[in-house]
Coordinates of C-alpha atoms and ligand atoms in Angstrom, one line a residue:
X1 CA 38.3 -16.4 -28.4
X2 CA 35.3 -18.4 -27.5
X3 CA 35.7 -17.5 -23.9
X4 CA 35.9 -13.9 -24.6
X5 CA 32.7 -14.2 -26.9
X6 CA 30.7 -15.9 -24.0
X7 CA 32.1 -13.3 -21.4
X8 CA 30.7 -10.7 -23.9
X9 CA 27.3 -12.4 -24.1
X10 CA 27.2 -12.6 -20.4
X11 CA 27.7 -8.7 -20.1
X12 CA 25.1 -8.2 -22.7
X13 CA 22.5 -10.3 -20.9
X14 CA 23.4 -8.7 -17.6
X15 CA 23.0 -5.2 -18.8
X16 CA 19.9 -5.7 -20.8
X17 CA 18.2 -8.1 -18.4
X18 CA 19.1 -5.9 -15.4
X19 CA 16.7 -3.0 -16.2
X20 CA 13.4 -4.3 -14.9
X21 CA 10.5 -2.0 -15.2
X22 CA 6.9 -2.3 -14.2
X23 CA 4.7 -4.1 -16.5
X24 CA 1.0 -4.8 -16.8
X25 CA -0.3 -7.2 -14.5
X26 CA -1.1 -9.7 -17.0
X27 CA 2.3 -9.8 -18.3
X28 CA 4.0 -13.3 -18.1
X29 CA 6.7 -12.7 -15.6
X30 CA 7.2 -15.8 -13.4
X31 CA 9.6 -14.0 -10.9
X32 CA 6.5 -12.2 -9.6
X33 CA 4.1 -15.2 -9.6
X34 CA 4.8 -16.0 -5.8
X35 CA 4.5 -12.2 -4.9
X36 CA 1.2 -12.0 -6.8
X37 CA -0.2 -14.8 -5.0
X38 CA 0.9 -13.7 -1.6
X39 CA -1.0 -10.6 -1.1
X40 CA 0.2 -10.0 2.5
X41 CA 3.6 -9.3 4.0
X42 CA 5.0 -8.1 7.3
X43 CA 6.9 -4.9 7.2
X44 CA 9.5 -4.4 10.4
X45 CA 11.0 -1.0 11.1
X46 CA 13.4 -1.7 13.8
X47 CA 16.7 0.1 14.8
X48 CA 18.9 2.2 17.3
X49 CA 15.9 4.7 17.4
X50 CA 13.6 1.8 19.0
X51 CA 15.5 2.4 22.2
X52 CA 14.2 5.9 22.4
X53 CA 10.4 4.6 22.1
X54 CA 9.8 7.9 20.3
X55 CA 10.9 10.0 23.3
X56 CA 13.8 12.6 23.4
X57 CA 14.3 15.1 26.5
X58 CA 10.7 14.4 27.5
X59 CA 9.3 15.2 24.1
X60 CA 7.6 12.7 21.5
X61 CA 9.3 12.4 18.2
X62 CA 8.5 10.6 15.0
X63 CA 10.3 7.3 15.8
X64 CA 12.7 6.4 13.1
X65 CA 13.1 10.2 12.1
X66 CA 14.3 11.2 15.7
X67 CA 17.8 11.7 14.8
X68 CA 16.9 14.4 12.3
X69 CA 13.6 15.7 14.0
X70 CA 15.4 16.3 17.4
X71 CA 18.8 17.2 15.8
X72 CA 20.8 14.9 17.5
X73 CA 24.5 14.7 16.5
X74 CA 25.9 11.6 15.4
X75 CA 28.2 11.1 18.3
X76 CA 25.3 11.5 20.8
X77 CA 23.1 9.3 18.9
X78 CA 25.7 6.8 18.9
X79 CA 26.5 7.1 22.8
X80 CA 22.8 7.5 24.0
X81 CA 21.0 4.9 21.5
X82 CA 23.4 2.8 19.7
X83 CA 25.6 1.9 22.6
X84 CA 22.6 1.2 24.6
X85 CA 21.0 -1.0 22.0
X86 CA 20.8 -4.4 23.5
X87 CA 17.6 -6.2 22.4
X88 CA 18.1 -9.3 24.3
X89 CA 14.5 -10.5 24.1
X90 CA 14.8 -10.5 20.2
X91 CA 13.7 -14.0 19.1
X92 CA 13.7 -14.5 15.5
X93 CA 11.7 -17.7 15.8
X94 CA 9.0 -16.0 17.5
X95 CA 8.8 -13.1 15.0
X96 CA 8.7 -15.3 12.1
X97 CA 5.9 -17.5 14.0
X98 CA 3.9 -14.3 14.7
X99 CA 4.0 -13.6 10.8
X100 CA 3.0 -17.0 10.0
X101 CA 0.2 -17.1 12.6
X102 CA -0.9 -13.6 10.9
X103 CA -1.3 -15.4 7.6
X104 CA 1.7 -13.3 6.2
X105 CA 3.8 -14.7 3.3
X106 CA 7.0 -12.8 3.5
X107 CA 8.8 -10.4 5.7
X108 CA 10.7 -7.1 4.8
X109 CA 13.0 -5.6 7.6
X110 CA 14.9 -2.3 7.9
X111 CA 18.7 -3.2 7.2
X112 CA 19.5 0.4 7.2
X113 CA 17.1 3.2 7.6
X114 CA 17.7 6.9 7.4
X115 CA 19.8 7.1 10.4
X116 CA 22.5 5.1 8.6
X117 CA 22.7 2.4 11.5
X118 CA 23.4 -0.9 9.8
X119 CA 21.4 -3.7 11.3
X120 CA 23.7 -6.4 10.0
X121 CA 27.3 -7.5 10.2
X122 CA 29.1 -5.3 7.7
X123 CA 32.6 -5.3 6.7
X124 CA 32.5 -1.6 5.4
X125 CA 32.6 0.1 8.6
X126 CA 31.9 -0.5 12.3
X127 CA 28.7 1.4 12.5
X128 CA 26.6 -1.8 12.7
X129 CA 24.9 -3.8 15.2
X130 CA 27.4 -6.5 15.8
X131 CA 30.4 -4.1 15.9
X132 CA 28.9 -1.0 17.7
X133 CA 26.4 -2.4 20.1
X134 CA 26.5 -4.4 23.3
X135 CA 24.1 -7.0 21.5
X136 CA 26.8 -8.3 19.1
X137 CA 24.5 -10.4 17.3
X138 CA 23.2 -10.1 13.6
X139 CA 19.5 -10.1 13.5
X140 CA 19.4 -9.9 9.9
X141 CA 21.1 -13.3 9.6
X142 CA 18.8 -14.7 12.5
X143 CA 15.7 -13.7 10.8
X144 CA 16.9 -14.9 7.5
X145 CA 17.8 -18.3 8.8
X146 CA 14.5 -18.5 10.8
X147 CA 12.5 -17.6 7.8
X148 CA 14.2 -20.4 5.7
X149 CA 13.3 -22.8 8.4
X150 CA 9.9 -21.8 8.8
X151 CA 9.0 -21.5 5.2
X152 CA 8.7 -17.6 5.0
X153 CA 10.2 -15.5 2.3
X154 CA 12.7 -13.0 3.6
X155 CA 13.2 -9.3 2.2
X156 CA 15.0 -6.3 3.3
X157 CA 14.3 -2.5 3.4
X158 CA 17.5 -0.4 2.6
X159 CA 17.6 3.4 2.7
X160 CA 19.9 4.3 -0.2
X161 CA 19.7 7.9 -0.6
X162 CA 19.1 9.2 2.8
X163 CA 21.7 8.5 5.4
X164 CA 22.1 11.0 8.2
X165 CA 25.2 9.0 9.6
X166 CA 27.4 9.8 6.5
X167 CA 27.5 13.3 5.6
X168 CA 28.8 12.4 2.0
X169 CA 25.5 11.0 1.2
X170 CA 24.1 14.8 1.4
X171 CA 23.9 15.6 -2.2
X172 CA 23.0 12.9 -4.7
X173 CA 24.7 13.5 -7.9
X174 CA 28.1 15.0 -6.3
X175 CA 31.4 13.3 -5.9
X176 CA 31.1 13.0 -2.2
X177 CA 27.8 11.3 -2.9
X178 CA 29.7 8.8 -5.4
X179 CA 32.1 8.1 -2.6
X180 CA 29.4 7.3 -0.2
X181 CA 27.6 5.2 -3.0
X182 CA 30.9 3.3 -3.8
X183 CA 31.9 2.8 -0.2
X184 CA 28.8 2.1 1.6
X185 CA 25.6 1.4 -0.6
X186 CA 27.2 -0.9 -3.2
X187 CA 29.2 -3.0 -0.8
X188 CA 26.2 -3.2 1.6
X189 CA 24.1 -4.3 -1.2
X190 CA 26.5 -7.0 -2.3
X191 CA 26.8 -8.1 1.3
X192 CA 23.1 -8.4 1.7
X193 CA 22.8 -10.2 -1.6
X194 CA 25.5 -12.6 -0.8
X195 CA 25.6 -13.5 2.9
X196 CA 22.0 -14.1 3.9
X197 CA 20.4 -16.6 1.3
X198 CA 17.6 -15.9 -1.0
X199 CA 16.3 -12.2 -0.6
X200 CA 12.7 -12.1 -1.9
X201 CA 12.4 -8.3 -2.2
X202 CA 14.6 -5.4 -1.7
X203 CA 12.7 -2.2 -0.5
X204 CA 14.2 1.0 -1.3
X205 CA 12.7 4.2 -0.1
X206 CA 12.5 8.1 -0.7
X207 CA 14.5 7.4 -4.1
X208 CA 13.4 10.7 -5.9
X209 CA 16.8 11.9 -6.2
X210 CA 18.6 8.7 -7.2
X211 CA 20.7 9.3 -10.2
X212 CA 19.7 7.4 -13.2
X213 CA 23.1 5.6 -13.7
X214 CA 22.9 4.6 -9.7
X215 CA 19.6 3.0 -10.4
X216 CA 20.8 1.1 -13.3
X217 CA 23.8 0.0 -11.3
X218 CA 21.7 -1.2 -8.3
X219 CA 19.4 -3.1 -10.9
X220 CA 22.6 -4.8 -12.4
X221 CA 24.0 -5.7 -9.1
X222 CA 20.6 -7.5 -8.2
X223 CA 20.2 -8.9 -11.5
X224 CA 23.8 -10.4 -11.3
X225 CA 23.7 -11.7 -7.4
X226 CA 20.1 -12.6 -7.2
X227 CA 18.0 -12.2 -10.4
X228 CA 14.9 -13.4 -8.6
X229 CA 14.9 -10.6 -6.1
X230 CA 12.0 -8.0 -6.5
X231 CA 12.5 -4.3 -6.3
X232 CA 9.9 -1.8 -5.5
X233 CA 10.0 1.4 -7.8
X234 CA 11.1 3.6 -4.8
X235 CA 14.5 2.7 -6.0
X236 CA 13.9 5.8 -8.1
X237 CA 10.4 7.1 -6.5
X238 CA 7.5 7.7 -9.0
X239 CA 9.4 6.0 -11.8
X240 CA 8.6 2.7 -13.6
X241 CA 12.0 1.1 -12.5
X242 CA 11.6 -2.1 -10.5
X243 CA 9.0 -4.7 -10.3
X244 CA 6.2 -3.0 -8.7
X245 CA 4.9 0.2 -7.4
X246 CA 5.2 1.2 -3.9
X247 CA 2.0 3.2 -3.2
X248 CA 2.4 6.2 -1.0
X249 CA 2.6 5.4 2.9
X250 CA -0.9 4.1 3.8
X251 CA -2.2 4.7 0.5
X252 CA -4.7 2.2 -1.1
X253 CA -5.6 3.2 -4.9
X254 CA -9.2 3.9 -5.6
X255 CA -9.5 1.3 -8.4
X256 CA -7.6 -1.6 -10.1
X257 CA -5.2 0.2 -12.3
X258 CA -3.7 -3.1 -13.6
X259 CA -0.4 -2.7 -12.4
X260 CA 1.6 -4.7 -9.7
X261 CA 1.5 -2.7 -6.5
X262 CA 2.0 -2.9 -2.9
X263 CA 0.7 -0.6 -0.1
X264 CA 3.1 -0.1 2.8
X265 CA 0.8 0.5 5.9
X266 CA 1.4 1.3 9.6
X267 CA -0.8 -0.7 12.3
X268 CA -0.9 2.6 14.4
X269 CA 0.3 6.1 13.4
X270 CA 4.2 5.2 13.4
X271 CA 6.4 2.9 11.8
X272 CA 9.2 2.7 14.4
X273 CA 8.2 2.0 18.0
X274 CA 6.6 4.8 19.7
X275 CA 5.4 4.1 23.2
X276 CA 2.4 6.5 23.5
X277 CA 1.0 5.7 20.1
X278 CA -1.9 3.3 21.0
X279 CA -3.9 4.0 17.8
X280 CA -3.8 0.5 16.8
X281 CA -6.1 -0.7 13.9
X282 CA -8.5 -3.4 14.7
X283 CA -8.2 -6.9 13.0
X284 CA -11.6 -5.6 11.2
X285 CA -9.8 -2.7 9.9
X286 CA -6.8 -4.8 8.9
X287 CA -8.9 -7.3 7.0
X288 CA -11.1 -4.5 5.4
X289 CA -7.8 -2.8 4.0
X290 CA -6.4 -6.2 2.8
X291 CA -9.6 -7.1 0.9
X292 CA -9.7 -3.7 -0.5
X293 CA -6.0 -4.2 -1.6
X294 CA -6.2 -7.7 -2.9
X295 CA -9.4 -6.8 -5.0
X296 CA -7.5 -4.2 -6.9
X297 CA -4.6 -6.4 -7.4
X298 CA -2.0 -5.4 -4.9
X299 CA -0.2 -6.7 -1.7
X300 CA -0.5 -5.2 1.7
X301 CA 2.7 -4.7 3.6
X302 CA 1.8 -4.1 7.1
X303 CA 4.2 -2.8 9.5
X304 CA 5.3 -3.6 13.2
X305 CA 7.6 -1.7 15.4
X306 CA 9.5 -3.8 17.8
X307 CA 10.8 -2.3 21.0
X308 CA 14.4 -1.6 21.9
X309 CA 14.4 -4.9 23.7
X310 CA 13.5 -6.8 20.6
X311 CA 9.9 -7.4 21.3
X312 CA 6.9 -6.9 19.1
X313 CA 4.4 -5.0 21.1
X314 CA 1.7 -7.3 22.3
X315 CA -1.3 -5.1 21.2
X316 CA -0.1 -5.3 17.5
X317 CA 0.7 -8.9 18.0
X318 CA -3.0 -9.7 19.1
X319 CA -4.6 -7.7 16.1
X320 CA -2.3 -9.7 13.7
X321 CA -3.3 -13.0 15.1
X322 CA -7.0 -12.2 15.0
X323 CA -6.6 -11.0 11.3
X324 CA -4.6 -14.3 11.0
X325 CA -7.5 -16.3 12.3
X326 CA -9.6 -14.8 9.6
X327 CA -7.2 -15.6 6.8
X328 CA -7.0 -19.3 8.2
X329 CA -10.9 -19.3 7.7
X330 CA -10.9 -17.3 4.5
X331 CA -7.5 -17.3 2.9
X332 CA -8.9 -19.0 -0.3
X333 CA -10.6 -15.7 -1.3
X334 CA -7.3 -13.9 -1.0
X335 CA -4.1 -16.0 -1.7
X336 CA -3.6 -16.5 -5.2
X337 CA -6.6 -14.5 -6.5
X338 CA -6.5 -11.8 -9.2
X339 CA -8.6 -8.5 -9.3
X340 CA -11.6 -7.9 -11.5
X341 CA -11.5 -4.8 -13.7
X342 CA -14.2 -2.7 -12.2
X343 CA -13.7 1.0 -12.4
X344 CA -15.1 1.7 -8.9
X345 CA -15.2 0.1 -5.6
X346 CA -18.3 -1.4 -3.7
X347 CA -20.0 -0.1 -0.6
X348 CA -20.6 -3.6 0.6
X349 CA -17.2 -5.1 0.3
X350 CA -15.0 -6.4 -2.5
X351 CA -14.5 -9.0 -5.0
X352 CA -11.5 -11.2 -6.0
X353 CA -11.3 -14.2 -8.5
X354 CA -9.4 -17.3 -9.1
X355 CA -9.9 -20.1 -11.7
X356 CA -13.9 -19.9 -12.5
X357 CA -14.8 -18.5 -9.1
X358 CA -15.6 -14.9 -8.0
X359 CA -15.3 -14.6 -4.1
X360 CA -17.8 -11.9 -2.7
X361 CA -15.9 -10.6 0.5
X362 CA -18.9 -9.1 2.3
X363 CA -18.4 -6.3 5.1
X364 CA -21.7 -5.2 5.4
X365 CA -23.9 -8.3 5.8
X366 CA -27.6 -7.9 4.9
X367 CA -30.4 -10.4 4.0
X368 CA -29.5 -10.3 0.3
X369 CA -27.0 -9.0 -2.0
X370 CA -27.7 -7.3 -5.3
X371 CA -24.8 -7.5 -7.7
X372 CA -24.7 -5.6 -11.3
X373 CA -22.1 -5.9 -13.9
X374 CA -21.4 -9.9 -13.8
X375 CA -21.7 -11.0 -17.2
X376 CA -20.8 -14.5 -17.0
X377 CA -23.4 -17.2 -15.9
X378 CA -23.4 -18.3 -12.4
X379 CA -23.7 -21.8 -11.8
X380 CA -23.7 -22.0 -8.0
X381 CA -23.3 -19.8 -4.9
X382 CA -22.4 -20.9 -1.4
X383 CA -20.6 -19.8 1.6
X384 CA -16.7 -20.3 1.3
X385 CA -16.7 -22.5 4.4
X386 CA -20.1 -24.3 3.8
X387 CA -19.8 -25.7 0.3
X388 CA -22.8 -27.7 0.7
X389 CA -25.0 -24.8 1.7
X390 CA -26.0 -23.7 -1.9
X391 CA -27.5 -20.2 -1.9
X392 CA -30.6 -19.2 -3.7
X393 CA -30.1 -16.5 -6.5
X394 CA -31.6 -15.0 -9.5
X395 CA -29.5 -13.8 -12.5
X396 CA -31.2 -11.8 -15.1
X397 CA -29.3 -8.4 -15.6
X398 CA -28.5 -8.4 -11.8
X399 CA -27.7 -11.2 -9.5
X400 CA -30.1 -11.4 -6.5
X401 CA -28.3 -13.4 -4.0
X402 CA -30.2 -14.5 -0.7
X403 CA -27.7 -14.7 2.1
X404 CA -28.1 -17.0 5.0
X405 CA -27.5 -15.9 8.6
X406 CA -25.1 -18.7 9.6
X407 CA -22.4 -17.9 7.1
X408 CA -21.8 -14.6 8.9
X409 CA -18.2 -14.2 10.0
X410 CA -17.5 -11.7 12.7
X411 CA -15.2 -9.7 10.4
X412 CA -15.9 -10.3 6.7
X413 CA -18.0 -13.2 5.2
X414 CA -17.1 -14.8 2.0
X415 CA -19.5 -16.2 -0.5
X416 CA -18.3 -18.1 -3.6
X417 CA -20.0 -17.9 -7.2
X418 CA -18.9 -20.5 -9.4
X419 CA -19.2 -19.5 -13.0
X420 CA -19.5 -21.3 -16.4
X421 CA -16.0 -19.9 -17.4
X422 CA -13.5 -17.1 -16.7
X423 CA -15.2 -14.2 -15.1
X424 CA -16.5 -11.5 -17.5
X425 CA -17.6 -8.3 -16.2
X426 CA -18.9 -4.8 -17.3
X427 CA -15.8 -2.4 -17.2
X428 CA -18.0 0.7 -17.6
X429 CA -19.2 2.7 -14.5
X430 CA -22.7 1.5 -13.6
X431 CA -25.2 1.7 -10.9
X432 CA -24.5 -0.7 -8.2
X433 CA -26.8 -3.1 -6.9
X434 CA -27.2 -1.2 -3.7
X435 CA -28.4 1.8 -5.8
X436 CA -25.3 3.8 -5.3
X437 CA -23.1 5.1 -8.0
X438 CA -19.4 5.6 -7.1
X439 CA -17.5 8.2 -9.2
X440 CA -13.7 8.0 -8.3
X441 CA -11.4 10.7 -9.5
X442 CA -8.7 8.1 -10.7
X443 CA -11.1 7.0 -13.6
X444 CA -12.4 10.6 -14.5
X445 CA -12.0 12.2 -17.8
X446 CA -10.1 15.4 -16.6
X447 CA -10.0 18.7 -18.4
X448 CA -7.4 21.0 -16.9
X449 CA -7.4 24.6 -17.5
X450 CA -3.7 25.9 -16.5
X451 CA -4.7 29.5 -16.8
X452 CA -7.9 29.2 -14.8
X453 CA -7.7 26.1 -12.5
X454 CA -11.0 27.2 -11.1
X455 CA -12.4 25.7 -14.5
X456 CA -10.9 22.3 -13.8
X457 CA -13.2 19.7 -14.7
X458 CA -13.6 16.1 -13.9
X459 CA -16.3 14.2 -15.9
X460 CA -18.0 10.6 -15.6
X461 CA -20.2 8.9 -17.7
X462 CA -22.3 6.3 -16.1
X463 CA -25.5 4.1 -16.4
X464 CA -28.5 4.6 -14.0
X465 CA -31.0 1.9 -13.9
X466 CA -33.5 3.3 -11.3
X467 CA -34.8 6.8 -11.9
X468 CA -35.3 9.1 -9.1
X469 CA -33.6 11.6 -6.7
X470 CA -30.0 10.8 -5.6
X471 CA -28.1 12.7 -2.9
X472 CA -24.6 13.5 -4.0
X473 CA -21.8 13.6 -1.7
X474 CA -18.1 14.1 -2.0
X475 CA -15.1 12.5 -0.3
X476 CA -12.1 14.5 0.0
X477 CA -8.7 14.3 1.8
X478 CA -8.0 16.8 4.2
X479 CA -5.3 17.3 7.2
X480 CA -6.6 16.4 10.7
X481 CA -7.2 19.4 12.9
X482 CA -6.9 22.0 10.1
X483 CA -9.6 24.2 8.8
X484 CA -8.7 23.9 5.2
X485 CA -12.0 24.0 3.4
X486 CA -12.8 24.5 -0.2
X487 CA -11.9 28.1 -1.3
X488 CA -14.2 27.9 -4.5
X489 CA -17.6 26.8 -5.2
X490 CA -17.9 23.3 -6.4
X491 CA -20.2 23.3 -9.5
X492 CA -21.9 20.0 -10.3
X493 CA -23.9 19.7 -13.7
X494 CA -25.8 16.6 -15.0
X495 CA -27.4 17.4 -18.4
X496 CA -29.4 20.5 -18.0
X497 CA -29.2 20.4 -14.0
X498 CA -26.6 22.2 -12.3
X499 CA -25.8 23.6 -8.8
X500 CA -23.0 25.4 -7.1
X501 CA -22.0 24.8 -3.5
X502 CA -19.2 25.9 -1.2
X503 CA -18.9 23.0 1.3
X504 CA -18.3 24.2 4.8
X505 CA -18.3 21.3 7.2
X506 CA -17.9 17.7 6.5
X507 CA -20.6 15.2 7.9
X508 CA -18.3 12.2 8.1
X509 CA -14.6 11.5 8.8
X510 CA -12.6 8.5 8.4
X511 CA -9.2 7.4 8.5
X512 CA -7.5 8.3 5.1
X513 CA -7.0 5.4 2.5
X514 CA -4.9 7.7 0.5
X515 CA -2.2 8.7 2.8
X516 CA -1.0 8.2 6.4
X517 CA -2.0 9.9 9.6
X518 CA -2.4 12.9 10.0
X519 CA -4.7 13.1 7.0
X520 CA -8.1 11.8 6.9
X521 CA -11.1 11.6 4.6
X522 CA -13.9 13.9 4.9
X523 CA -17.2 13.4 3.3
X524 CA -19.4 16.2 2.6
X525 CA -23.0 16.5 1.4
X526 CA -23.4 18.7 -1.7
X527 CA -26.9 18.8 -2.9
X528 CA -29.3 16.5 -4.7
X529 CA -30.0 15.4 -8.4
X530 CA -32.7 14.0 -10.3
X531 CA -32.4 11.2 -12.9
X532 CA -35.7 11.4 -14.6
X533 CA -35.2 7.9 -16.5
X534 CA -32.9 5.2 -16.8
X535 CA -29.8 5.3 -19.2
X536 CA -26.5 6.9 -19.6
X537 CA -25.8 10.3 -17.9
X538 CA -22.7 12.6 -17.8
X539 CA -21.7 14.4 -14.5
X540 CA -19.3 17.2 -14.5
X541 CA -17.5 18.5 -11.2
X542 CA -15.7 21.9 -11.7
X543 CA -13.4 23.1 -9.0
X544 CA -9.9 24.1 -8.9
X545 CA -9.0 21.0 -6.5
X546 CA -9.7 18.6 -9.6
X547 CA -6.0 17.4 -10.3
X548 CA -4.3 15.1 -12.7
X549 CA -5.1 11.6 -11.6
X550 CA -1.8 10.2 -13.3
X551 CA 0.2 12.7 -10.7
X552 CA -1.3 10.4 -7.9
X553 CA 1.4 8.1 -8.4
X554 CA 4.0 10.6 -9.2
X555 CA 3.9 12.9 -6.4
X556 CA 3.1 12.0 -2.8
X557 CA -0.7 12.6 -1.8
X558 CA 0.4 14.2 1.2
X559 CA 1.9 17.3 -0.9
X560 CA -1.6 18.5 -1.0
X561 CA -3.9 19.4 2.0
X562 CA -7.0 18.9 0.3
X563 CA -8.0 16.5 -2.4
X564 CA -11.0 15.2 -4.3
X565 CA -11.3 11.5 -4.1
X566 CA -14.9 10.3 -4.7
X567 CA -18.2 11.6 -5.8
X568 CA -21.2 9.2 -4.5
X569 CA -24.8 9.2 -5.8
X570 CA -27.2 7.4 -3.1
X571 CA -30.8 7.2 -4.0
X572 CA -33.0 9.1 -1.9
X573 CA -35.8 7.0 -0.4
X574 CA -39.3 8.8 -1.2
Ligands
FHN601 O1 10.6 8.2 5.9 C1 10.3 6.9 5.7 C2 9.4 6.3 6.8 O2 10.3 6.3 8.0 C3 9.0 4.8 6.5 O3 10.3 3.9 6.3 C4 8.2 4.8 5.3 C5 7.7 3.5 5.0 O4 7.1 3.4 3.6 N1 9.1 5.3 4.1 C6 9.6 6.6 4.5 C7 8.6 7.5 3.8 O5 7.9 7.2 2.7

């Protein structure tokens, strides 16, 4: 009787504890502590497709999407790629060492991508790297063991919905899909969670169609076999299932939205190895993105795509090592830090916080830095790597900080502000010390008009300290090489001032921070506004491209070819 009761109790614990949902950041969830402290991990996209290096019949393809893009039948894929997959240069110790040198705290590798080829020894069928290739080794095991040796956490990516090798997977919800699920997904997950030691994170992908009961089944399996394993919300994409939100590919949120998130990011324009893609981000660009993500409370999962021989391309390794050197000098400002609740980003860099300290991560180094919005009293300011060099500052409403020349780091320099307690900041939108006002769509008050989207309005209240004339510019997302411009005038009003403009050409293009290539951010000049006195103002932007910000994490950004991101007000020097 007692045994039955304790069995029922166990079932109850398993079923209730199995449904993890994404909570607010301040929630006391000790399972996530290491992950929140880590801030930086390595993503590895590696599989039989790597053999092709992105090329098929003389044409370049999207690496890991090759099978479906080039319409290669399974038998041919198997013959030409799987049976030639012999990555004899694969060296798990070297990969883990690279991740360590890069300053990364965990690794997540593809154990099965959409092509359905299994990168570990499985008992389910022989379409796996040990049974179907001349290589005959299990790289997932080798990496897992090496991670354990070198003190690196180990996680796996698993494509649970898309599987082009198993036709039964085609229609989620159908009976055939249930067969795929029961004969492939469930046993695979059990194998991965049983045979490879601690799995820090399971990374599911493209899970929009995952049937609800299947999500619950996965969560229960994980809770049962490895309750500490974290799960991303793409187990059912755009949902709150799992432990953290996977942002869109290459997406960085515009501001801290108080939830745990991870930005998966490519180092060039592909995930899997593509021999012609030399668009490597520089170490500067990597650190720039890492500080942006950390300052908003997320993790960067930065991808490498090893070759079919098992080598991480040297160009990417070099960038990672250089960024790792920066982390070795400045890691205190990243690892274990938490975000501050500013509703905007900064033009000069980013801020993180730990204990009674604020770290200023300065990209644009100038002789002095003016900071608005820090309410706590600053006791002391010094360069992170020269704590005895105290910096001069004045703190009235703003903090005026004099910056020395010698603290300058070639990538991003860090200054520490020591406070008289926990940091307290103004959570309203205010003019920044540089004079700019940054208005992100994510934090706008929206009024959407379904019948007349042309009247859709985004509205921001903000405080100006310095009266004068300001240039108004708009940053939007736009597909590279397309001529998609705004179809309707953008109307801007501030109190009694109003102007209407149809922006034609962009003045400035940057790699997109909201989605992956081939999208980019374009900044256009809209006009000027006058702010006659200090005080609070309301700016309204009216245009049919104003969309629901909650949709930002519900649908992929790339579904729209043009999207408004930020309005920036910059004082005009008179
Ligand atoms: O289709 C995949 C892609 O190949 C890659 O694995 C990325 C990584 O986030 N996820 C998918 C698209 O979102």
